[in-house]
mmCIF file of C-alpha atoms and ligand atoms in Angstrom:
data_model
loop_
_atom_site.group_PDB
_atom_site.id
_atom_site.type_symbol
_atom_site.label_atom_id
_atom_site.label_comp_id
_atom_site.label_asym_id
_atom_site.label_seq_id
_atom_site.Cartn_x
_atom_site.Cartn_y
_atom_site.Cartn_z
ATOM 1 C CA MET N 273 129.866 54.802 62.886
ATOM 2 C CA LYS N 274 126.097 55.213 62.862
ATOM 3 C CA SER N 275 125.715 53.675 66.323
ATOM 4 C CA ARG N 276 128.490 55.981 67.603
ATOM 5 C CA ASN N 277 126.534 59.062 66.420
ATOM 6 C CA ILE N 278 123.405 57.792 68.107
ATOM 7 C CA ALA N 279 125.358 57.268 71.343
ATOM 8 C CA ILE N 280 126.690 60.848 71.157
ATOM 9 C CA MET N 281 123.183 62.203 70.535
ATOM 10 C CA VAL N 282 121.743 60.242 73.482
ATOM 11 C CA PHE N 283 124.596 61.453 75.707
ATOM 12 C CA CYS N 284 123.991 65.097 74.671
ATOM 13 C CA LEU N 285 120.270 64.719 75.340
ATOM 14 C CA PHE N 286 120.889 63.355 78.850
ATOM 15 C CA ALA N 287 123.563 65.941 79.601
ATOM 16 C CA GLY N 288 121.291 68.762 78.394
ATOM 17 C CA THR N 289 118.349 67.522 80.483
ATOM 18 C CA ALA N 290 120.557 67.155 83.569
ATOM 19 C CA LEU N 291 121.853 70.705 83.085
ATOM 20 C CA LEU N 292 118.325 72.130 82.755
ATOM 21 C CA VAL N 293 117.160 70.240 85.870
ATOM 22 C CA THR N 294 120.164 71.603 87.824
ATOM 23 C CA ILE N 295 119.521 75.191 86.695
ATOM 24 C CA TYR N 296 115.798 74.905 87.520
ATOM 25 C CA THR N 297 116.443 73.389 90.978
ATOM 26 C CA ARG N 298 119.068 76.010 91.821
ATOM 27 C CA SER N 299 116.877 78.940 90.753
ATOM 28 C CA LYS N 300 113.929 77.474 92.691
ATOM 29 C CA LEU N 301 116.092 77.055 95.801
ATOM 30 C CA ALA N 302 117.451 80.583 95.357
ATOM 31 C CA GLY N 303 113.862 81.879 95.095
ATOM 32 C CA GLN N 304 112.875 79.963 98.246
ATOM 33 C CA ALA N 305 115.938 81.249 100.110
ATOM 34 C CA LEU N 306 115.082 84.827 99.080
ATOM 35 C CA GLU N 307 111.460 84.319 100.153
ATOM 36 C CA SER N 308 112.436 82.960 103.584
ATOM 37 C CA GLU N 309 115.042 85.691 104.125
ATOM 38 C CA TRP N 310 112.421 88.411 103.540
ATOM 39 C CA LYS N 311 109.394 86.536 104.883
ATOM 40 C CA SER N 312 108.138 89.207 107.307
ATOM 41 C CA THR N 313 108.894 92.027 104.833
ATOM 42 C CA ILE N 314 106.880 90.213 102.145
ATOM 43 C CA GLU N 315 104.008 89.719 104.616
ATOM 44 C CA ASP N 316 104.029 93.448 105.442
ATOM 45 C CA LEU N 317 104.032 94.330 101.740
ATOM 46 C CA CYS N 318 101.183 91.931 100.928
ATOM 47 C CA ASP N 319 99.153 93.254 103.926
ATOM 48 C CA ASN N 320 99.661 96.795 102.634
ATOM 49 C CA SER N 321 98.619 95.778 99.106
ATOM 50 C CA THR N 322 95.476 94.034 100.360
ATOM 51 C CA SER N 323 94.484 96.965 102.526
ATOM 52 C CA ALA N 324 95.104 99.460 99.668
ATOM 53 C CA HIS N 325 93.097 97.287 97.260
ATOM 54 C CA ILE N 326 90.061 97.178 99.575
ATOM 55 C CA GLN N 327 90.291 100.912 100.279
ATOM 56 C CA SER N 328 90.607 101.723 96.568
ATOM 57 C CA LEU N 329 87.362 99.839 95.851
ATOM 58 C CA ARG N 330 85.601 101.687 98.689
ATOM 59 C CA TYR N 331 86.746 105.087 97.430
ATOM 60 C CA THR N 332 85.566 104.213 93.906
ATOM 61 C CA SER N 333 82.179 103.324 95.321
ATOM 62 C CA TYR N 334 82.084 106.592 97.317
ATOM 63 C CA ALA N 335 82.952 108.491 94.096
ATOM 64 C CA THR N 336 80.003 106.858 92.322
ATOM 65 C CA GLN N 337 77.740 107.936 95.176
ATOM 66 C CA ALA N 338 79.108 111.519 95.047
ATOM 67 C CA ALA N 339 78.403 111.570 91.282
ATOM 68 C CA ARG N 340 74.808 110.477 92.000
ATOM 69 C CA GLU N 341 74.545 113.504 94.308
ATOM 70 C CA ASP N 342 76.131 115.832 91.679
ATOM 71 C CA ASP N 343 78.887 116.501 94.225
ATOM 72 C CA THR N 344 81.728 116.944 91.708
ATOM 73 C CA LEU N 345 84.360 118.085 94.205
ATOM 74 C CA ASN N 346 83.995 115.045 96.413
ATOM 75 C CA GLU N 347 83.679 112.751 93.419
ATOM 76 C CA GLN N 348 87.087 114.081 92.274
ATOM 77 C CA LEU N 349 88.524 113.578 95.754
ATOM 78 C CA PHE N 350 87.319 109.975 96.010
ATOM 79 C CA ARG N 351 88.543 109.149 92.483
ATOM 80 C CA ALA N 352 91.975 110.647 93.303
ATOM 81 C CA LEU N 353 92.103 108.694 96.593
ATOM 82 C CA ALA N 354 91.107 105.459 94.810
ATOM 83 C CA TYR N 355 93.913 105.995 92.274
ATOM 84 C CA SER N 356 96.417 106.785 95.047
ATOM 85 C CA GLU N 357 95.507 103.534 96.831
ATOM 86 C CA LEU N 358 95.828 101.628 93.550
ATOM 87 C CA ILE N 359 99.382 102.948 93.113
ATOM 88 C CA HIS N 360 100.161 101.884 96.711
ATOM 89 C CA GLU N 361 98.798 98.406 96.000
ATOM 90 C CA GLN N 362 100.900 98.059 92.837
ATOM 91 C CA MET N 363 104.089 99.400 94.477
ATOM 92 C CA CYS N 364 103.877 96.916 97.355
ATOM 93 C CA ALA N 365 102.913 94.006 95.088
ATOM 94 C CA LYS N 366 105.890 94.709 92.803
ATOM 95 C CA ALA N 367 108.273 94.925 95.787
ATOM 96 C CA ALA N 368 106.867 91.690 97.307
ATOM 97 C CA GLU N 369 107.502 89.877 94.012
ATOM 98 C CA LEU N 370 110.995 91.337 93.771
ATOM 99 C CA PHE N 371 111.851 89.685 97.107
ATOM 100 C CA GLY N 372 110.426 86.293 96.160
ATOM 101 C CA GLY N 373 106.842 86.741 97.387
ATOM 102 C CA GLU N 374 103.575 86.492 95.540
ATOM 103 C CA TYR N 375 100.625 88.841 95.919
ATOM 104 C CA THR N 376 97.119 88.046 94.763
ATOM 105 C CA SER N 377 94.535 90.790 95.088
ATOM 106 C CA PRO N 378 91.584 89.722 97.268
ATOM 107 C CA HIS N 379 88.133 89.101 95.832
ATOM 108 C CA SER N 380 86.352 92.014 97.307
ATOM 109 C CA GLU N 381 83.444 94.194 96.301
ATOM 110 C CA ALA N 382 82.330 97.528 97.621
ATOM 111 C CA ASP N 383 78.869 98.744 96.852
ATOM 112 C CA ILE N 384 78.081 101.474 99.309
ATOM 113 C CA SER N 385 74.856 103.435 99.309
ATOM 114 C CA THR N 386 75.428 105.778 102.265
ATOM 115 C CA THR N 387 75.512 109.522 101.546
ATOM 116 C CA THR N 388 78.688 111.415 100.636
ATOM 117 C CA GLU N 389 78.554 113.281 103.940
ATOM 118 C CA GLU N 390 78.589 109.946 105.795
ATOM 119 C CA ASN N 391 81.217 108.513 103.424
ATOM 120 C CA LEU N 392 83.589 111.409 104.169
ATOM 121 C CA LYS N 393 83.276 110.846 107.927
ATOM 122 C CA ARG N 394 83.607 107.086 107.485
ATOM 123 C CA SER N 395 86.739 107.565 105.321
ATOM 124 C CA ILE N 396 88.368 109.882 107.892
ATOM 125 C CA SER N 397 87.712 107.430 110.702
ATOM 126 C CA SER N 398 88.986 104.466 108.665
ATOM 127 C CA ALA N 399 92.107 106.317 107.419
ATOM 128 C CA ARG N 400 92.910 107.437 110.989
ATOM 129 C CA THR N 401 92.449 103.893 112.325
ATOM 130 C CA ARG N 402 94.721 102.468 109.621
ATOM 131 C CA HIS N 403 97.333 105.124 110.334
ATOM 132 C CA ASN N 404 97.190 104.648 114.125
ATOM 133 C CA LEU N 405 97.369 100.885 113.768
ATOM 134 C CA THR N 406 100.501 100.903 111.664
ATOM 135 C CA GLN N 407 102.262 104.136 112.782
ATOM 136 C CA GLY N 408 105.021 103.370 110.307
ATOM 137 C CA GLU N 409 105.798 100.077 112.083
ATOM 138 C CA ALA N 410 106.210 98.146 108.827
ATOM 139 C CA ALA N 411 108.701 100.774 107.614
ATOM 140 C CA SER N 412 110.644 100.482 110.894
ATOM 141 C CA ARG N 413 110.743 96.691 110.530
ATOM 142 C CA ALA N 414 112.069 97.061 106.964
ATOM 143 C CA ILE N 415 114.780 99.459 108.195
ATOM 144 C CA GLU N 416 115.748 97.027 110.978
ATOM 145 C CA SER N 417 116.021 94.177 108.483
ATOM 146 C CA GLY N 418 118.296 96.343 106.307
ATOM 147 C CA ASN N 419 115.820 96.550 103.430
ATOM 148 C CA ARG N 420 116.074 100.236 102.552
ATOM 149 C CA TYR N 421 114.234 99.808 99.263
ATOM 150 C CA VAL N 422 111.080 98.525 100.983
ATOM 151 C CA ALA N 423 111.480 100.970 103.889
ATOM 152 C CA ARG N 424 111.446 103.860 101.411
ATOM 153 C CA ILE N 425 108.258 102.593 99.730
ATOM 154 C CA LEU N 426 106.505 102.142 103.097
ATOM 155 C CA ILE N 427 107.574 105.616 104.271
ATOM 156 C CA TRP N 428 106.143 107.110 101.044
ATOM 157 C CA ILE N 429 102.860 105.277 101.629
ATOM 158 C CA ASP N 430 102.697 106.394 105.248
ATOM 159 C CA GLY N 431 103.246 110.041 104.187
ATOM 160 C CA SER N 432 100.682 109.713 101.419
ATOM 161 C CA ASN N 433 98.113 108.211 103.808
ATOM 162 C CA ARG N 434 98.585 111.152 106.167
ATOM 163 C CA ARG N 435 97.806 113.409 103.203
ATOM 164 C CA HIS N 436 94.616 111.393 102.569
ATOM 165 C CA ILE N 437 93.441 112.240 106.106
ATOM 166 C CA GLU N 438 94.220 115.964 105.650
ATOM 167 C CA LEU N 439 92.333 116.192 102.350
ATOM 168 C CA LEU N 440 89.349 114.241 103.664
ATOM 169 C CA GLU N 441 89.151 116.494 106.741
ATOM 170 C CA ARG N 442 89.396 119.581 104.538
ATOM 171 C CA ALA N 443 86.571 118.290 102.294
ATOM 172 C CA ASP N 444 84.478 117.379 105.331
ATOM 173 C CA ASN N 445 84.879 120.884 106.788
ATOM 174 C CA ALA N 446 84.128 122.565 103.439
ATOM 175 C CA GLY N 447 80.856 120.682 102.927
ATOM 176 C CA SER N 448 79.900 120.059 99.304
ATOM 177 C CA LYS N 449 80.474 123.575 97.929
ATOM 178 C CA PRO N 450 82.802 123.272 94.921
ATOM 179 C CA GLY N 451 85.802 125.623 95.150
ATOM 180 C CA LYS N 452 87.239 127.759 92.359
ATOM 181 C CA ASP N 453 90.410 125.695 92.195
ATOM 182 C CA ALA N 454 88.680 122.356 92.560
ATOM 183 C CA GLY N 455 90.552 119.238 91.656
ATOM 184 C CA TYR N 456 93.317 116.908 92.803
ATOM 185 C CA LEU N 457 96.674 115.700 91.548
ATOM 186 C CA VAL N 458 98.182 112.275 92.176
ATOM 187 C CA CYS N 459 101.804 111.280 91.630
ATOM 188 C CA PRO N 460 101.643 108.209 89.362
ATOM 189 C CA LYS N 461 104.874 106.771 90.764
ATOM 190 C CA CYS N 462 104.220 106.776 94.518
ATOM 191 C CA GLY N 463 100.548 107.759 94.911
ATOM 192 C CA ASN N 464 101.261 111.032 96.733
ATOM 193 C CA ILE N 465 98.201 113.270 96.499
ATOM 194 C CA TYR N 466 97.623 117.055 96.342
ATOM 195 C CA HIS N 467 94.843 119.570 96.166
ATOM 196 C CA THR N 468 95.407 121.614 92.983
ATOM 197 C CA ALA N 469 95.588 124.777 95.113
ATOM 198 C CA SER N 470 98.946 123.706 96.519
ATOM 199 C CA TYR N 471 101.392 121.193 95.150
ATOM 200 C CA ASP N 472 105.129 120.665 94.829
ATOM 201 C CA ILE N 473 106.979 121.090 91.511
ATOM 202 C CA TYR N 474 108.670 117.757 92.244
ATOM 203 C CA CYS N 475 107.055 115.060 94.357
ATOM 204 C CA PRO N 476 109.013 115.206 97.648
ATOM 205 C CA PHE N 477 108.931 111.409 97.902
ATOM 206 C CA CYS N 478 109.918 110.166 94.442
ATOM 207 C CA GLN N 479 110.975 113.379 92.601
ATOM 208 C CA THR N 480 108.420 112.993 89.792
ATOM 209 C CA HIS N 481 107.773 116.326 88.023
ATOM 210 C CA TYR N 482 104.283 117.814 88.556
ATOM 211 C CA SER N 483 103.582 117.752 84.794
ATOM 212 C CA ASP N 484 103.403 113.955 85.112
ATOM 213 C CA PHE N 485 100.877 114.054 87.988
ATOM 214 C CA LYS N 486 97.458 112.635 87.127
ATOM 215 C CA ARG N 487 94.704 115.207 87.448
ATOM 216 C CA PHE N 488 91.238 114.476 88.829
HETATM 217 ZN ZN1 ZN F 1372 105.793 110.649 93.961
#
């Protein structure tokens, strides 16, 4: 009787282990299949995340420089832009993981000592280059592959990046004179950015209410 119980226990142990191995192998294969199905989409998302990460660090460094110059308006702008880029990085990283990819933020540092005037011009040139290079191509690829979820995210980012250029150009033209309605708002869901003088009640991209926007 005793030996029969032991045999049953050993059988259950083997059966349980075999079941766990099967489940693990299947889920791993499913993950690999998902990753290979969306390979180019994941690459586009990770490229976007990396680029947003680097740009966010640069903007933070530019904000520190503006603070050194007591240029509050441009410090606010650079902090808002850094936050917007951070949201873009997180959105793309989350989407990449959802489709079986893995994003690791790059080891990058930005310690810039050029003046705010130069940093504004440098930011405009870099934002224009990034925009001209991509021209919404990643979003088009996502649409072609039938991935509407990712396409929507990339379209939001493209629209938000265009807004970055507008606000940087406006700040560059205004010089460093702080305005009466100084300050910026950033949508915490999609990174869309506004000057406080004109903003939507609901973010046109993700429908977040303005009361949830982060103020800088
Ligand atoms: Zn939004």
